[in-house]
Coordinates of C-alpha atoms in Angstrom, one line a residue:
X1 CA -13.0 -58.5 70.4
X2 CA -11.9 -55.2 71.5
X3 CA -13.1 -52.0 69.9
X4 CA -10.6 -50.9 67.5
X5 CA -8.9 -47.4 67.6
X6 CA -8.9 -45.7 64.2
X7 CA -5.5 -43.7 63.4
X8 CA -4.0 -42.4 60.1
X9 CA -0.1 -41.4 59.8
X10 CA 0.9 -39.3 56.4
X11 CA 3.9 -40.2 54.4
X12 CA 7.2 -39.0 55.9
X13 CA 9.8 -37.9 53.6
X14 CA 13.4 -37.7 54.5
X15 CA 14.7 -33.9 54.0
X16 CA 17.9 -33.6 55.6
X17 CA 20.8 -35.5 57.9
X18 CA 19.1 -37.0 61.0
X19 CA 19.1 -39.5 63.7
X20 CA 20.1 -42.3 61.2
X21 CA 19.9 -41.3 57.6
X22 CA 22.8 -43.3 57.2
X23 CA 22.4 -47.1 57.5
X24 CA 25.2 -49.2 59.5
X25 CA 26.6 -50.2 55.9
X26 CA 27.5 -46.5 55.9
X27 CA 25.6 -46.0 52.7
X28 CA 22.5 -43.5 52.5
X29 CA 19.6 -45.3 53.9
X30 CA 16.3 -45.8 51.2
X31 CA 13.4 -43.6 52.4
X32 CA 9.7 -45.5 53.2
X33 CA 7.7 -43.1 51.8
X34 CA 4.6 -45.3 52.6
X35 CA 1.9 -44.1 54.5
X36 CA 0.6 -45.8 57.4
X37 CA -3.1 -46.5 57.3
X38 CA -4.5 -48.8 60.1
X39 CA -6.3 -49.5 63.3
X40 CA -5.0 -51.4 66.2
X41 CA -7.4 -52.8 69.3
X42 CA -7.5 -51.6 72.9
X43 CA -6.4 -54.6 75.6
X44 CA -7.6 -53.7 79.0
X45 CA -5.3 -56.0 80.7
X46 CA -3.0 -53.3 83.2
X47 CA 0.2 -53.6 84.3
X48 CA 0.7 -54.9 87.9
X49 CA 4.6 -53.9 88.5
X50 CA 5.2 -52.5 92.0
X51 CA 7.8 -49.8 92.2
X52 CA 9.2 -47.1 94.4
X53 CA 5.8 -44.5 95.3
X54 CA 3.7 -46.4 92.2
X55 CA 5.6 -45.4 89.5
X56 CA 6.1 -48.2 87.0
X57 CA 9.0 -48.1 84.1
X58 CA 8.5 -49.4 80.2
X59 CA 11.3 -49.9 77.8
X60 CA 10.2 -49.2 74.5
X61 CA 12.2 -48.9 70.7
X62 CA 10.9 -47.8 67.4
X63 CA 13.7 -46.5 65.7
X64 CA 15.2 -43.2 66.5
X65 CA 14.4 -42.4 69.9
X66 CA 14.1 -38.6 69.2
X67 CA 10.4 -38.8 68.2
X68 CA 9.8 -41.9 70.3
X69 CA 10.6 -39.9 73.4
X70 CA 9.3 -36.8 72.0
X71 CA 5.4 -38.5 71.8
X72 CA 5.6 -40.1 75.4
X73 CA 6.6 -36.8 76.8
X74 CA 3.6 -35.4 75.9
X75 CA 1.4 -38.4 77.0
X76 CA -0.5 -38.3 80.9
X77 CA 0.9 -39.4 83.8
X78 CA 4.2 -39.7 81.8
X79 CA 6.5 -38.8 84.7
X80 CA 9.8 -39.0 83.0
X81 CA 11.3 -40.1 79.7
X82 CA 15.1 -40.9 78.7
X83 CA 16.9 -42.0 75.2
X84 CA 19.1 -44.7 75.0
X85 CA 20.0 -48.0 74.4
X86 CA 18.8 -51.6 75.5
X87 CA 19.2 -55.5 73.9
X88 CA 22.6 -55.9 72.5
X89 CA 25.3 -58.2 73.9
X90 CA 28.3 -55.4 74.8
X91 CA 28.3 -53.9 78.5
X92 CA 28.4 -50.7 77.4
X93 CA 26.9 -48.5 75.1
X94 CA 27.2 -45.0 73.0
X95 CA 25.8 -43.3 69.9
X96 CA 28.7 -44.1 67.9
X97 CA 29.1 -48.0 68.7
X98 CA 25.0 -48.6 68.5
X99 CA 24.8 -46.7 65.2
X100 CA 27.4 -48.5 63.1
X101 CA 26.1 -51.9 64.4
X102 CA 28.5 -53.4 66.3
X103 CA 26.8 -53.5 69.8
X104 CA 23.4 -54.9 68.3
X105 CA 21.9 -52.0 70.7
X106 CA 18.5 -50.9 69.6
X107 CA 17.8 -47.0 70.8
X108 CA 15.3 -47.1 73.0
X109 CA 13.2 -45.1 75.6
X110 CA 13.0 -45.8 79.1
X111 CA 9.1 -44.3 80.1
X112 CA 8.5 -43.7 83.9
X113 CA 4.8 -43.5 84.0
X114 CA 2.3 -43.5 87.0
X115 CA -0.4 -46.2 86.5
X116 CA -3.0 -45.2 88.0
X117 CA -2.8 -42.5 85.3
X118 CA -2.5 -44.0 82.5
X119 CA -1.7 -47.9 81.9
X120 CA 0.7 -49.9 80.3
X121 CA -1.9 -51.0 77.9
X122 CA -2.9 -47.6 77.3
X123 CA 1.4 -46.7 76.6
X124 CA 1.3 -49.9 74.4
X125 CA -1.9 -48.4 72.3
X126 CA -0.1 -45.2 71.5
X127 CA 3.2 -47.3 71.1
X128 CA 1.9 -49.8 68.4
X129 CA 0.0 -46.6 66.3
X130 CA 1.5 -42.9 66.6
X131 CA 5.4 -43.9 67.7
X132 CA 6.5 -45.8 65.5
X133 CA 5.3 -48.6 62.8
X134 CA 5.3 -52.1 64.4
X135 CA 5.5 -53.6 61.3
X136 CA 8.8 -52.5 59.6
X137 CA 11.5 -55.1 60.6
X138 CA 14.9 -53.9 61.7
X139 CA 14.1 -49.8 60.5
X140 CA 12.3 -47.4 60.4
X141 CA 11.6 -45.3 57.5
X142 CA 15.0 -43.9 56.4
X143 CA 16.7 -45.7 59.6
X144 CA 18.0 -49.0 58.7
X145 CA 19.9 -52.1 60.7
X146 CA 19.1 -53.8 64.2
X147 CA 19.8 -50.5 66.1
X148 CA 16.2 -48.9 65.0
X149 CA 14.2 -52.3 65.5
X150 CA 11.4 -52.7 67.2
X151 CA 11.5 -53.8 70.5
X152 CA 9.9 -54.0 73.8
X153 CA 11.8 -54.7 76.7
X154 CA 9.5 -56.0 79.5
X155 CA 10.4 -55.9 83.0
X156 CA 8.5 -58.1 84.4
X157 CA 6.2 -61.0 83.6
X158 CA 3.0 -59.4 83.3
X159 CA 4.3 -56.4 81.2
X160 CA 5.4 -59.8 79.0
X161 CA 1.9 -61.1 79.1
X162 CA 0.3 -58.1 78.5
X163 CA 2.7 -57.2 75.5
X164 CA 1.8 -60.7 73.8
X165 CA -1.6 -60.6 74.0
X166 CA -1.4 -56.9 72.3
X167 CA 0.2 -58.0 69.6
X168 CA -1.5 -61.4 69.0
X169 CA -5.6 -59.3 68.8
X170 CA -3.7 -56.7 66.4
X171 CA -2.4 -59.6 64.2
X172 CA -5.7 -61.4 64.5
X173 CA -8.1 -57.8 63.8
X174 CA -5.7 -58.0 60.5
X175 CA -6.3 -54.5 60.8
X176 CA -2.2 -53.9 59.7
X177 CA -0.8 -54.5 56.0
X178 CA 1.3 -56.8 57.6
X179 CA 2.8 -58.8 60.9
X180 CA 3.8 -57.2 63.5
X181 CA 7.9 -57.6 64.1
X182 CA 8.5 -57.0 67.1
X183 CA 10.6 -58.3 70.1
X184 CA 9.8 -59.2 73.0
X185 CA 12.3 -60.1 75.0
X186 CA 13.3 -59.5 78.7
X187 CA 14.9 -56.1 80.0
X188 CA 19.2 -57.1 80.8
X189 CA 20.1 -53.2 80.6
X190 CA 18.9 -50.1 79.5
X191 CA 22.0 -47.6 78.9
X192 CA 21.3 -43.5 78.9
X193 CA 22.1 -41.6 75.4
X194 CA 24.3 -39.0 75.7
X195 CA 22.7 -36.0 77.1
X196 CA 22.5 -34.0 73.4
X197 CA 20.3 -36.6 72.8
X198 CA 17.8 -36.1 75.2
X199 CA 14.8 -33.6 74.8
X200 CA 16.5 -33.6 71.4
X201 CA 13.0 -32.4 69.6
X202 CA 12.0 -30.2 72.6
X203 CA 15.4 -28.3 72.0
X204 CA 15.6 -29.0 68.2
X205 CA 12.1 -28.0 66.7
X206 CA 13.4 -26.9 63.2
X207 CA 15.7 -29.4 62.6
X208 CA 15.0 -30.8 59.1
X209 CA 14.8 -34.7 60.1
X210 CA 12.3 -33.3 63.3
X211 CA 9.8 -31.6 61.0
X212 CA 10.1 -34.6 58.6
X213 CA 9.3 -37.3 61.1
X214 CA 9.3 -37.0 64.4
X215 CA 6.8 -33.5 64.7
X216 CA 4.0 -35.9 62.5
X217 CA 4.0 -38.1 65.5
X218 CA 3.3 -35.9 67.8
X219 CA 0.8 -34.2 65.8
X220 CA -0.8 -37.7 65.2
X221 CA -0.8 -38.1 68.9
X222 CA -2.9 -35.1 69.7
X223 CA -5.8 -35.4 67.0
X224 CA -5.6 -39.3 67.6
X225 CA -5.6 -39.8 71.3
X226 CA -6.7 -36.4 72.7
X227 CA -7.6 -38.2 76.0
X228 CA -3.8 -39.2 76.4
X229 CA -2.6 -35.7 74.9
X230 CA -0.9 -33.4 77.6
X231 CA 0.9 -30.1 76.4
X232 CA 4.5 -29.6 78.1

C-alpha cells in the first residue's frame, strides 16, 4: 500500500452568481455545504506519453473549470493551462450550449505539464484531493448536471492505466466517505472556453463565487502540497 497523503477541505458556501449557480433545469442549484475530510494514496506509476520537446497534455473536469484551472496554474512544471469543454457528442461547443445541457460537454481543463517536473501521478494526487471532490456524481457543490462531472480524459493508454489504478487503491484505502465517480473515458476533443473564461480567477479575485470556492482550493493546495506549490 502506498503512503497516504492527509488533506482537509472546509465547507464552501455559495454567496453569489457564479460559474453554475444555476443547474441545467434552470432552477437554483442546492448548495453541498459538506466538508471534505479524507486522505487519498500516492501511485508512483509515471506517465510515458511522448510529445513535441517532452511536454505531455492531461484533460481533467471537476466541475467549474475556474478553480480547476486556477489550482494547476499554480502547480510545478505546469507549463500551460486552458478552460473548456471535452466528452459530449456535438462537434462544437460554447458556454451557453454546455451549461444548459444539451451538448453533454463537461468543462474541463486541458494541463500542459513537463514530466520530468512533475508526473501525471503527481497531477492526479492534487486532482483527486485539492481540485475538486471525486466523489460527487454529475456536480459539484452548487454546480449541478453532466456538464460539472467528473471526468478524466486520457490520451493515451498509459495515462488510462495509470488513472485506473489511482482510483481502484483510493477506493480500496476506503480513505473517502464514498466511491469515487468518475469517468474515464478516452480524449475525442477538447474545445477552448471562450477567452473571458480563461485566467478567470487570476483576473477575478473578488468575485463572490471565487472567494467562496475556488480561492479555498488554491489555499488547500499550498498548505497541502507545498512541494507542488509554485507562486505565479
Amino acid at each position: 500500500m502506498s503512503l497516504l497523503t492527509k488533506f482537509v477541505l472546509g465547507t464552501m458556501v455559495a454567496v453569489g452568481i457564479g460559474c453554475g449557480i444555476a443547474s441545467s433545469s434552470g432552477k437554483t442549484a442546492e448548495i453541498n455545504e459538506a466538508p471534505m475530510n479524507t486522505s487519498v494514496p500516492t501511485i508512483d506509476t509515471e506517465s510515458t506519453i511522448e510529445q513535441q520537446k517532452g511536454l505531455e497534455t492531461a484533460i481533467f473536469a471537476g466541475g467549474c473549470f475556474w478553480g480547476v484551472e486556477a489550482v494547476f496554474e499554480h502547480v510545478k512544471g505546469v507549463k500551460n493551462v486552458k478552460s473548456g469543454y471535452s466528452g459530449g457528442t456535438a462537434k462544437s461547443a460554447n458556454y451557453d450550449d454546455v451549461s444548459n445541457g444539451v451538448t453533454d460537454h463537461a468543462e474541463a481543463v486541458e494541463i500542459v505539464f513537463d514530466p520530468k517536473v512533475v508526473t501525471y501521478s503527481e497531477l492526479l494526487k492534487v486532482f483527486f484531493t485539492v481540485a475538486h471532490n471525486p466523489t460527487e456524481l454529475n456536480r459539484q457543490g452548487p454546480d449541478t448536471g453532466r456538464q460539472y462531472r467528473s471526468a478524466i480524459f486520457f490520451t493515451s493508454e498509459e495515462q488510462k492505466k495509470t488513472t485506473l489504478d489511482f482510483i481502484a487503491e483510493v477506493d480500496s484505502s476506503k480513505t473517502l466517505p464514498k466511491p469515487v465517480v468518475t469517468e474515464v473515458v478516452k480524449l475525442d476533443k477538447f474545445y477552448d472556453a471562450e477567452a473571458y473564461h480563461q485566467d478567470y480567477m487570476k483576473k477575478n479575485p473578488n468575485q463572490p463565487y471565487i472567494v467562496a470556492h475556488d480561492r479555498p482550493k488554491l489555499e488547500a493546495l499550498k498548505k497541502q502540497f507545498p512541494e507542488f506549490y509554485v507562486k505565479k
